CSV table of C-alpha atoms and ligand atoms in Angstrom, one decimal:
chain,number,residue,atom,x,y,z
A,1,MET,CA,93.5,128.8,107.4
A,2,ALA,CA,95.7,128.4,104.7
A,3,GLN,CA,95.4,124.7,104.1
A,4,ILE,CA,92.0,124.9,103.0
A,5,HIS,CA,92.8,128.2,100.6
A,6,ASP,CA,95.4,126.6,98.3
A,7,PHE,CA,93.4,122.9,98.0
A,8,GLN,CA,90.3,125.3,96.5
A,9,GLN,CA,93.2,126.4,94.4
A,10,SER,CA,94.0,123.1,93.1
A,11,THR,CA,90.7,121.9,92.2
A,12,GLN,CA,87.8,122.2,90.5
A,13,TYR,CA,85.1,120.6,93.1
A,14,PRO,CA,81.9,122.8,92.3
A,15,TRP,CA,80.9,122.1,96.5
A,16,PRO,CA,82.7,124.5,98.8
A,17,VAL,CA,85.7,122.6,100.5
A,18,GLY,CA,84.9,123.7,104.5
A,19,VAL,CA,87.3,121.0,106.0
A,20,PRO,CA,90.2,121.5,106.7
A,21,ALA,CA,92.8,118.9,106.6
A,22,PRO,CA,94.2,119.0,109.7
A,23,ALA,CA,98.7,117.9,110.4
A,24,GLY,CA,97.9,115.1,112.9
A,25,PRO,CA,95.1,112.3,113.6
A,26,THR,CA,91.6,113.2,113.3
A,27,ASP,CA,88.1,112.4,114.9
A,28,GLY,CA,86.6,114.5,112.3
A,29,PRO,CA,85.3,113.4,108.3
A,30,LEU,CA,87.4,112.4,105.7
A,31,THR,CA,89.1,115.7,104.3
A,32,PRO,CA,89.0,116.6,100.4
A,33,PRO,CA,92.7,115.5,100.0
A,34,GLU,CA,92.1,112.1,101.5
A,35,LEU,CA,89.3,111.9,98.9
A,36,GLN,CA,91.9,112.8,95.9
A,37,LEU,CA,94.2,110.4,96.8
A,38,ALA,CA,91.4,107.6,97.4
A,39,ALA,CA,90.9,108.3,93.7
A,40,ARG,CA,94.2,108.0,92.7
A,41,ASN,CA,95.5,105.2,94.4
A,42,HIS,CA,92.2,102.3,94.3
A,43,ALA,CA,93.0,99.2,96.7
A,44,MET,CA,92.0,95.2,95.8
A,45,PRO,CA,88.0,94.7,96.0
A,46,LEU,CA,88.0,91.4,98.6
A,47,GLU,CA,86.5,89.0,96.3
A,48,ALA,CA,90.1,88.6,94.0
A,49,LEU,CA,90.7,87.3,97.5
A,50,ARG,CA,89.4,84.0,95.5
A,51,ARG,CA,92.6,83.5,93.3
A,52,ASP,CA,96.2,83.0,94.1
A,53,PHE,CA,97.5,85.5,92.1
A,54,THR,CA,95.9,88.9,91.5
A,55,ALA,CA,95.4,90.4,88.0
A,56,PRO,CA,97.2,93.3,87.5
A,57,GLY,CA,94.5,95.8,87.4
A,58,LEU,CA,92.8,94.0,90.6
A,59,HIS,CA,96.0,94.6,92.4
A,60,TYR,CA,95.8,97.5,94.8
A,61,VAL,CA,98.2,100.3,93.4
A,62,LEU,CA,99.8,103.4,95.4
A,63,THR,CA,101.7,106.4,93.9
A,64,HIS,CA,103.3,109.4,95.6
A,65,PHE,CA,104.0,111.8,92.6
A,66,ASP,CA,102.7,111.3,89.2
A,67,ILE,CA,103.2,108.0,87.0
A,68,PRO,CA,105.5,108.0,84.9
A,69,ASP,CA,105.3,107.3,81.0
A,70,LEU,CA,108.2,105.6,80.3
A,71,ASP,CA,109.3,104.1,76.7
A,72,ALA,CA,111.3,100.7,77.6
A,73,ALA,CA,112.9,101.0,74.7
A,74,THR,CA,115.3,103.8,75.5
A,75,TRP,CA,115.6,103.8,79.0
A,76,HIS,CA,118.7,102.5,81.1
A,77,LEU,CA,119.0,101.6,84.4
A,78,GLN,CA,122.4,103.0,86.8
A,79,VAL,CA,124.2,100.6,89.0
A,80,GLY,CA,126.9,102.8,91.0
A,81,GLY,CA,128.3,104.3,94.2
A,82,ALA,CA,130.7,101.5,96.1
A,83,VAL,CA,131.2,98.9,93.3
A,84,GLU,CA,134.3,97.9,91.6
A,85,ARG,CA,132.5,98.7,88.0
A,86,SER,CA,129.2,101.3,87.4
A,87,LEU,CA,127.2,99.7,84.9
A,88,GLU,CA,124.6,101.0,82.6
A,89,ILE,CA,122.1,98.5,81.4
A,90,SER,CA,119.3,98.9,78.5
A,91,MET,CA,116.1,96.8,79.5
A,92,ALA,CA,116.8,94.6,75.8
A,93,ALA,CA,120.6,93.8,77.6
A,94,LEU,CA,118.5,93.3,81.5
A,95,ARG,CA,116.4,91.0,79.3
A,96,LYS,CA,119.2,88.6,78.5
A,97,GLU,CA,120.1,88.2,82.0
A,98,PRO,CA,118.9,85.1,84.2
A,99,GLY,CA,115.5,85.6,85.0
A,100,ILE,CA,113.3,84.4,87.8
A,101,THR,CA,110.5,84.1,88.8
A,102,VAL,CA,109.0,85.1,92.4
A,103,PRO,CA,105.1,84.9,93.9
A,104,VAL,CA,105.1,87.8,96.2
A,105,THR,CA,102.0,89.1,98.9
A,106,LEU,CA,102.9,93.2,98.7
A,107,GLU,CA,100.7,95.1,100.5
A,108,CYS,CA,100.9,99.0,102.1
A,109,ALA,CA,102.2,99.7,105.1
A,110,GLY,CA,99.0,102.0,105.8
A,111,ASN,CA,96.5,99.7,105.0
A,112,GLY,CA,94.2,99.6,107.8
A,113,ARG,CA,94.6,103.0,108.3
A,114,SER,CA,91.3,104.9,107.9
A,115,LEU,CA,89.8,102.2,110.1
A,116,LEU,CA,92.3,103.7,113.5
A,117,ALA,CA,90.6,106.1,115.1
A,118,PRO,CA,91.8,108.8,115.8
A,119,ARG,CA,92.3,108.5,111.9
A,120,PRO,CA,96.0,109.8,111.1
A,121,VAL,CA,95.7,112.1,107.8
A,122,SER,CA,96.7,109.9,104.9
A,123,GLN,CA,95.9,108.2,101.9
A,124,PRO,CA,92.7,107.0,103.7
A,125,TRP,CA,93.4,102.7,102.9
A,126,VAL,CA,90.4,100.8,104.6
A,127,LEU,CA,91.4,96.9,104.2
A,128,GLU,CA,92.4,96.0,100.7
A,129,ALA,CA,96.0,97.5,99.8
A,130,VAL,CA,97.0,94.2,99.3
A,131,GLY,CA,97.5,92.1,96.4
A,132,THR,CA,99.8,88.6,95.1
A,133,ALA,CA,101.7,88.6,91.9
A,134,ASN,CA,104.3,86.5,90.5
A,135,TRP,CA,107.2,89.1,89.6
A,136,THR,CA,109.4,88.2,87.3
A,137,GLY,CA,113.0,89.4,86.5
A,138,VAL,CA,116.6,90.0,87.2
A,139,PRO,CA,117.4,88.6,90.9
A,140,LEU,CA,119.0,91.9,92.4
A,141,SER,CA,122.2,90.0,93.7
A,142,HIS,CA,123.2,89.3,90.1
A,143,LEU,CA,123.8,92.6,88.8
A,144,LEU,CA,125.1,93.4,91.9
A,145,GLY,CA,127.4,90.5,91.8
A,146,LYS,CA,128.2,92.3,88.0
A,147,ALA,CA,128.9,95.5,89.2
A,148,GLY,CA,130.7,94.0,92.5
A,149,VAL,CA,130.2,95.7,95.7
A,150,LEU,CA,133.1,97.0,98.1
A,151,PRO,CA,133.5,95.4,101.3
A,152,GLN,CA,132.5,98.9,102.9
A,153,ALA,CA,128.8,98.3,101.7
A,154,VAL,CA,126.0,99.5,104.6
A,155,GLU,CA,123.3,99.8,101.3
A,156,VAL,CA,121.8,100.2,98.5
A,157,VAL,CA,119.5,103.1,97.7
A,158,PHE,CA,116.8,102.7,95.0
A,159,THR,CA,115.8,105.5,93.3
A,160,GLY,CA,112.4,105.9,91.2
A,161,VAL,CA,112.2,108.3,88.6
A,162,ASP,CA,108.9,109.9,89.9
A,163,ALA,CA,109.4,113.3,91.3
A,164,GLY,CA,107.0,115.3,93.5
A,165,ILE,CA,106.9,117.2,96.7
A,166,GLN,CA,106.2,115.7,99.8
A,167,GLY,CA,106.5,117.7,103.6
A,168,GLY,CA,107.5,120.5,101.7
A,169,VAL,CA,111.0,118.8,100.5
A,170,PRO,CA,111.2,118.4,97.0
A,171,GLN,CA,112.5,114.7,95.7
A,172,LYS,CA,112.2,111.7,93.9
A,173,PHE,CA,111.0,108.5,95.6
A,174,ALA,CA,113.8,107.0,96.6
A,175,ARG,CA,114.1,103.7,99.2
A,176,SER,CA,117.2,102.0,100.7
A,177,LEU,CA,117.8,98.1,101.8
A,178,PRO,CA,121.0,97.0,104.3
A,179,ILE,CA,123.0,95.3,101.9
A,180,HIS,CA,121.9,92.0,103.4
A,181,GLU,CA,118.3,92.0,102.5
A,182,ALA,CA,119.7,93.2,99.2
A,183,MET,CA,121.5,90.4,98.3
A,184,ARG,CA,118.7,87.9,99.3
A,185,PRO,CA,118.5,85.7,96.4
A,186,ASP,CA,114.6,86.4,96.0
A,187,VAL,CA,114.9,90.4,96.0
A,188,VAL,CA,113.7,90.6,92.0
A,189,LEU,CA,114.4,93.5,89.4
A,190,ALA,CA,110.8,92.5,88.2
A,191,TYR,CA,110.1,93.6,84.1
A,192,ALA,CA,106.8,91.6,83.9
A,193,MET,CA,104.0,91.0,86.4
A,194,ASN,CA,101.7,87.8,85.9
A,195,ASP,CA,103.5,86.7,82.8
A,196,GLY,CA,103.1,90.5,81.1
A,197,ASP,CA,104.7,93.1,81.0
A,198,LEU,CA,104.8,95.5,83.8
A,199,PRO,CA,102.0,98.4,84.0
A,200,PRO,CA,102.3,101.6,83.5
A,201,GLN,CA,101.2,101.8,87.4
A,202,HIS,CA,103.1,99.1,88.6
A,203,GLY,CA,107.0,100.6,87.7
A,204,HIS,CA,106.8,99.8,83.9
A,205,PRO,CA,109.7,99.6,83.0
A,206,LEU,CA,111.6,98.1,85.9
A,207,ARG,CA,110.7,97.8,89.6
A,208,LEU,CA,112.5,96.8,92.7
A,209,VAL,CA,110.2,94.1,94.4
A,210,VAL,CA,111.1,92.8,98.4
A,211,PRO,CA,109.7,90.0,99.4
A,212,GLY,CA,108.5,90.1,103.1
A,213,TRP,CA,108.3,94.1,103.2
A,214,TYR,CA,105.8,96.4,103.3
A,215,GLY,CA,105.3,97.7,100.1
A,216,MET,CA,107.5,101.4,100.1
A,217,ALA,CA,110.8,99.1,100.2
A,218,SER,CA,109.5,98.2,96.6
A,219,VAL,CA,110.8,100.9,94.3
A,220,LYS,CA,108.7,101.4,90.7
A,221,TRP,CA,110.1,103.2,88.0
A,222,LEU,CA,113.6,102.5,89.1
A,223,GLU,CA,116.3,104.2,87.6
A,224,SER,CA,119.3,104.3,89.7
A,225,ILE,CA,120.8,101.7,92.0
A,226,GLU,CA,123.6,103.1,93.9
A,227,VAL,CA,125.7,100.9,97.0
A,228,VAL,CA,126.7,103.4,99.5
A,229,THR,CA,128.9,103.3,102.9
A,230,ALA,CA,126.4,105.4,105.3
A,231,PRO,CA,122.9,104.7,105.8
A,232,PHE,CA,120.6,106.5,103.7
A,233,ALA,CA,118.4,109.1,105.3
A,234,GLY,CA,116.2,110.4,102.4
A,235,TYR,CA,112.7,111.4,103.0
A,236,GLN,CA,111.2,108.2,101.9
A,237,GLN,CA,113.5,106.1,104.2
A,238,ASP,CA,112.5,108.2,107.3
A,239,ALA,CA,109.3,108.8,106.9
A,240,TYR,CA,108.5,105.2,107.4
A,241,ARG,CA,108.5,105.0,111.1
A,242,TYR,CA,106.4,103.4,114.4
A,243,GLN,CA,106.0,106.7,116.2
A,244,ASP,CA,104.3,107.3,119.4
A,245,SER,CA,103.5,111.3,118.2
A,246,ALA,CA,105.2,113.3,115.8
A,247,ASP,CA,108.3,113.8,118.0
A,248,ASP,CA,108.9,110.0,118.5
A,249,ALA,CA,112.1,109.2,117.0
A,250,GLY,CA,109.7,105.8,116.6
A,251,THR,CA,111.4,102.3,115.1
A,252,PRO,CA,111.6,101.7,110.9
A,253,VAL,CA,108.6,100.3,109.3
A,254,SER,CA,110.1,96.7,106.9
A,255,ARG,CA,108.5,93.4,106.7
A,256,ILE,CA,104.6,93.1,107.0
A,257,ARG,CA,103.0,91.6,110.3
A,258,VAL,CA,101.0,88.9,110.5
A,259,ARG,CA,97.3,89.1,108.4
A,260,SER,CA,94.4,87.6,107.2
A,261,LEU,CA,91.5,89.1,105.3
A,262,MET,CA,88.1,87.3,104.1
A,263,VAL,CA,86.0,87.4,101.1
A,264,PRO,CA,83.1,88.8,102.3
A,265,PRO,CA,80.4,85.9,102.2
A,266,GLY,CA,76.9,86.5,100.0
A,267,VAL,CA,76.3,89.8,98.4
A,268,PRO,CA,76.7,93.2,99.0
A,269,ASP,CA,74.1,96.1,99.4
A,270,PHE,CA,75.2,98.7,96.8
A,271,PHE,CA,75.9,101.4,99.5
A,272,THR,CA,76.8,100.1,102.9
A,273,ARG,CA,78.9,96.7,102.0
A,274,HIS,CA,76.5,95.3,104.2
A,275,ARG,CA,76.3,91.7,103.5
A,276,VAL,CA,73.5,89.3,103.3
A,277,VAL,CA,73.5,85.8,103.4
A,278,PRO,CA,71.5,83.1,102.3
A,279,ARG,CA,71.0,80.4,105.4
A,280,GLY,CA,72.6,77.1,105.5
A,281,GLN,CA,76.1,75.7,104.5
A,282,VAL,CA,78.7,78.4,103.5
A,283,LEU,CA,82.4,78.1,103.0
A,284,LEU,CA,84.1,80.6,104.5
A,285,GLU,CA,87.7,81.7,102.6
A,286,GLY,CA,90.2,84.0,102.2
A,287,ARG,CA,94.1,84.5,102.8
A,288,ALA,CA,96.6,84.8,104.9
A,289,TRP,CA,100.5,86.2,105.1
A,290,SER,CA,103.3,87.0,106.8
A,291,GLY,CA,106.6,89.3,106.0
A,292,GLN,CA,108.2,87.7,109.0
A,293,GLY,CA,107.7,84.1,108.9
A,294,ALA,CA,105.1,80.9,107.4
A,295,VAL,CA,101.3,81.4,108.4
A,296,THR,CA,101.3,78.6,110.7
A,297,GLY,CA,97.3,79.0,111.4
A,298,VAL,CA,94.0,80.8,110.6
A,299,GLU,CA,91.2,80.8,112.8
A,300,VAL,CA,87.3,81.8,111.6
A,301,GLY,CA,85.9,83.8,115.1
A,302,VAL,CA,81.4,83.6,114.2
A,303,ASP,CA,80.3,85.4,117.1
A,304,GLY,CA,82.6,85.3,119.5
A,305,GLN,CA,83.5,81.8,119.1
A,306,TRP,CA,86.9,81.2,118.0
A,307,MET,CA,87.4,77.6,115.1
A,308,PRO,CA,90.8,76.7,113.7
A,309,ALA,CA,91.1,77.1,109.4
A,310,GLN,CA,92.0,74.6,106.9
A,311,LEU,CA,95.2,76.3,105.5
A,312,GLU,CA,96.2,75.3,102.4
A,313,LYS,CA,99.4,74.7,101.0
A,314,SER,CA,101.9,77.9,100.5
A,315,LEU,CA,103.0,79.3,96.8
A,316,GLY,CA,106.1,79.5,98.3
A,317,GLY,CA,107.8,82.4,99.6
A,318,TYR,CA,106.4,85.2,101.1
A,319,ALA,CA,103.0,84.8,99.1
A,320,TRP,CA,100.0,84.7,101.0
A,321,ARG,CA,98.0,81.4,101.4
A,322,LYS,CA,94.4,80.3,101.1
A,323,TRP,CA,91.9,79.3,103.9
A,324,THR,CA,88.8,78.1,104.0
A,325,VAL,CA,86.2,77.2,107.4
A,326,PRO,CA,83.1,75.7,106.7
A,327,TRP,CA,80.0,77.4,108.3
A,328,THR,CA,76.3,76.7,108.7
A,329,ALA,CA,74.5,80.2,108.8
A,330,ASP,CA,71.6,80.7,110.7
A,331,PRO,CA,69.1,83.4,110.5
A,332,GLY,CA,69.7,87.0,112.4
A,333,GLU,CA,72.8,89.0,112.1
A,334,HIS,CA,76.3,87.6,112.5
A,335,VAL,CA,79.8,89.4,112.7
A,336,LEU,CA,82.7,86.8,110.9
A,337,CYS,CA,86.2,87.4,112.1
A,338,CYS,CA,89.7,85.8,111.0
A,339,ARG,CA,92.8,86.1,112.5
A,340,ALA,CA,96.5,84.7,111.6
A,341,THR,CA,99.4,83.5,113.5
A,342,ASP,CA,103.0,83.1,111.9
A,343,ASP,CA,105.9,80.6,113.1
A,344,THR,CA,107.4,83.6,114.9
A,345,GLY,CA,104.4,83.6,117.3
A,346,ALA,CA,103.2,86.7,116.2
A,347,THR,CA,99.2,87.1,115.9
A,348,GLN,CA,96.8,89.3,114.9
A,349,PRO,CA,95.4,92.1,117.8
A,350,LEU,CA,91.7,92.5,118.6
A,351,GLU,CA,92.2,95.9,119.3
A,352,GLN,CA,94.1,98.7,116.9
A,353,ASN,CA,97.5,98.8,117.4
A,354,TRP,CA,97.4,102.3,116.8
A,355,ASN,CA,100.9,104.4,115.7
A,356,TYR,CA,101.2,108.3,114.7
A,357,GLN,CA,100.9,107.9,110.9
A,358,GLY,CA,98.5,104.2,111.0
A,359,MET,CA,101.0,101.9,109.7
A,360,GLY,CA,101.0,98.3,110.1
A,361,ASN,CA,97.2,97.8,111.4
A,362,ASN,CA,97.2,94.0,111.4
A,363,MET,CA,94.0,94.4,113.5
A,364,VAL,CA,92.0,91.3,112.8
A,365,HIS,CA,89.0,91.2,109.8
A,366,ARG,CA,85.3,91.9,111.0
A,367,VAL,CA,82.6,91.5,108.7
A,368,SER,CA,79.0,91.6,109.6
A,369,VAL,CA,76.5,89.7,107.6
A,370,ARG,CA,72.4,88.8,107.9
A,371,VAL,CA,71.4,85.9,107.0
A,372,ASP,CA,67.8,85.8,105.4
B,1,MTE,N1,109.0,104.8,92.4
B,1,MTE,C1,108.3,104.9,93.4
B,1,MTE,N2,107.7,103.4,93.6
B,1,MTE,C2,107.2,103.4,95.0
B,1,MTE,C3,106.1,104.2,95.4
B,1,MTE,C4,106.4,105.3,94.7
B,1,MTE,O1,105.3,106.3,95.0
B,1,MTE,N3,106.7,105.5,94.1
B,1,MTE,N4,104.8,103.9,95.9
B,1,MTE,C5,105.7,102.5,97.4
B,1,MTE,C6,104.5,102.3,97.7
B,1,MTE,S1,104.4,103.2,99.1
B,1,MTE,C7,103.6,101.0,97.7
B,1,MTE,S2,102.7,100.7,98.8
B,1,MTE,C8,104.3,100.3,96.5
B,1,MTE,C9,102.4,99.6,95.9
B,1,MTE,O2,103.0,99.1,95.0
B,1,MTE,P1,102.1,98.7,93.7
B,1,MTE,O3,101.1,100.1,93.5
B,1,MTE,O4,102.9,98.5,92.4
B,1,MTE,O5,101.1,97.7,94.5
B,1,MTE,O6,105.2,101.2,95.6
B,1,MTE,C10,106.0,101.8,96.3
B,1,MTE,N5,107.0,101.8,95.2
B,2,MO,MO1,102.8,102.1,100.7
């Protein structure tokens, strides 16, 4: 009962909090700690899939601890470890370095978690922990070049300012990348998002953006970069694994699995979100992405009958690709699905690909509609 007691002490719910948060996956009801996380970390409304780029207020947000309040004027980035010369750089100095802009679709590794049965207990994402932005900043490889990476370097560790406790372990949010990923030309230290200043919730004044990797790699509120000569074993590095059970060593989560989502057609019912579509011609549309290879095809299923969608030109790199398909909506209840394939041959599963922490759930998106 300790968990119930602790939670009640830290909140002011007017109603009784009688549902303990289980330690592992559950078939039980959503618990207050999950509600609390869901209210802090918002997803991207699916109608935002109509746009190539997601406005910062619509882009999903995930923050493990608190959003730091940082002043770009006094902030410095430290670069050190296995380098020829350590650097300490102000924001003003960083902005004078050569910049790049990279279109990137970010997706949280836990996207789709709450649709799994049993449900792993953490941030209870449904489908929409995704967004695409143009990230502008300095290529990480340029800065590492200035510092001079020593030959014995194995990984690069990125540490954010934000601190907290997870799994009982006090920590700052920190993740590493293998050196060959860190030296990719499209990995960026970003200070702008969609041409605007980086917003507080997305890592102001500086964050890492790792195209193609699930979101946890893109460390926000970056305070230091350390080149290391042995694999990093920090809490967040270890935490992201595809595991069968709590004791399974599993495999690390890295690149984004192929996925597509559909703009829900018609209009929603307020409370259930069930869709109502007028009869006749409807242009179904959505976006597809993969961090493992280029998206090569999207199929749309109507009541189990699959047809190929039209793919638009890619925005480049690791950004999503628009797809459309015309549909003649006949009166009645229908189930619409979309399924993407990438050039590694990977395609989205029809059934859940369950794992202990609910990572990388790229199951086919299903939308139920009623045509009047
Ligand atoms: N410093 C720091 N960086 C972080 C996180 C965090 O909690 N702290 N969350 C990570 C996770 S799990 C994700 S999915 C992405 C979310 O990025 P966004 O909020 O800009 O969409 O940030 C990553 N970077
Ligand atoms: Mo995430």
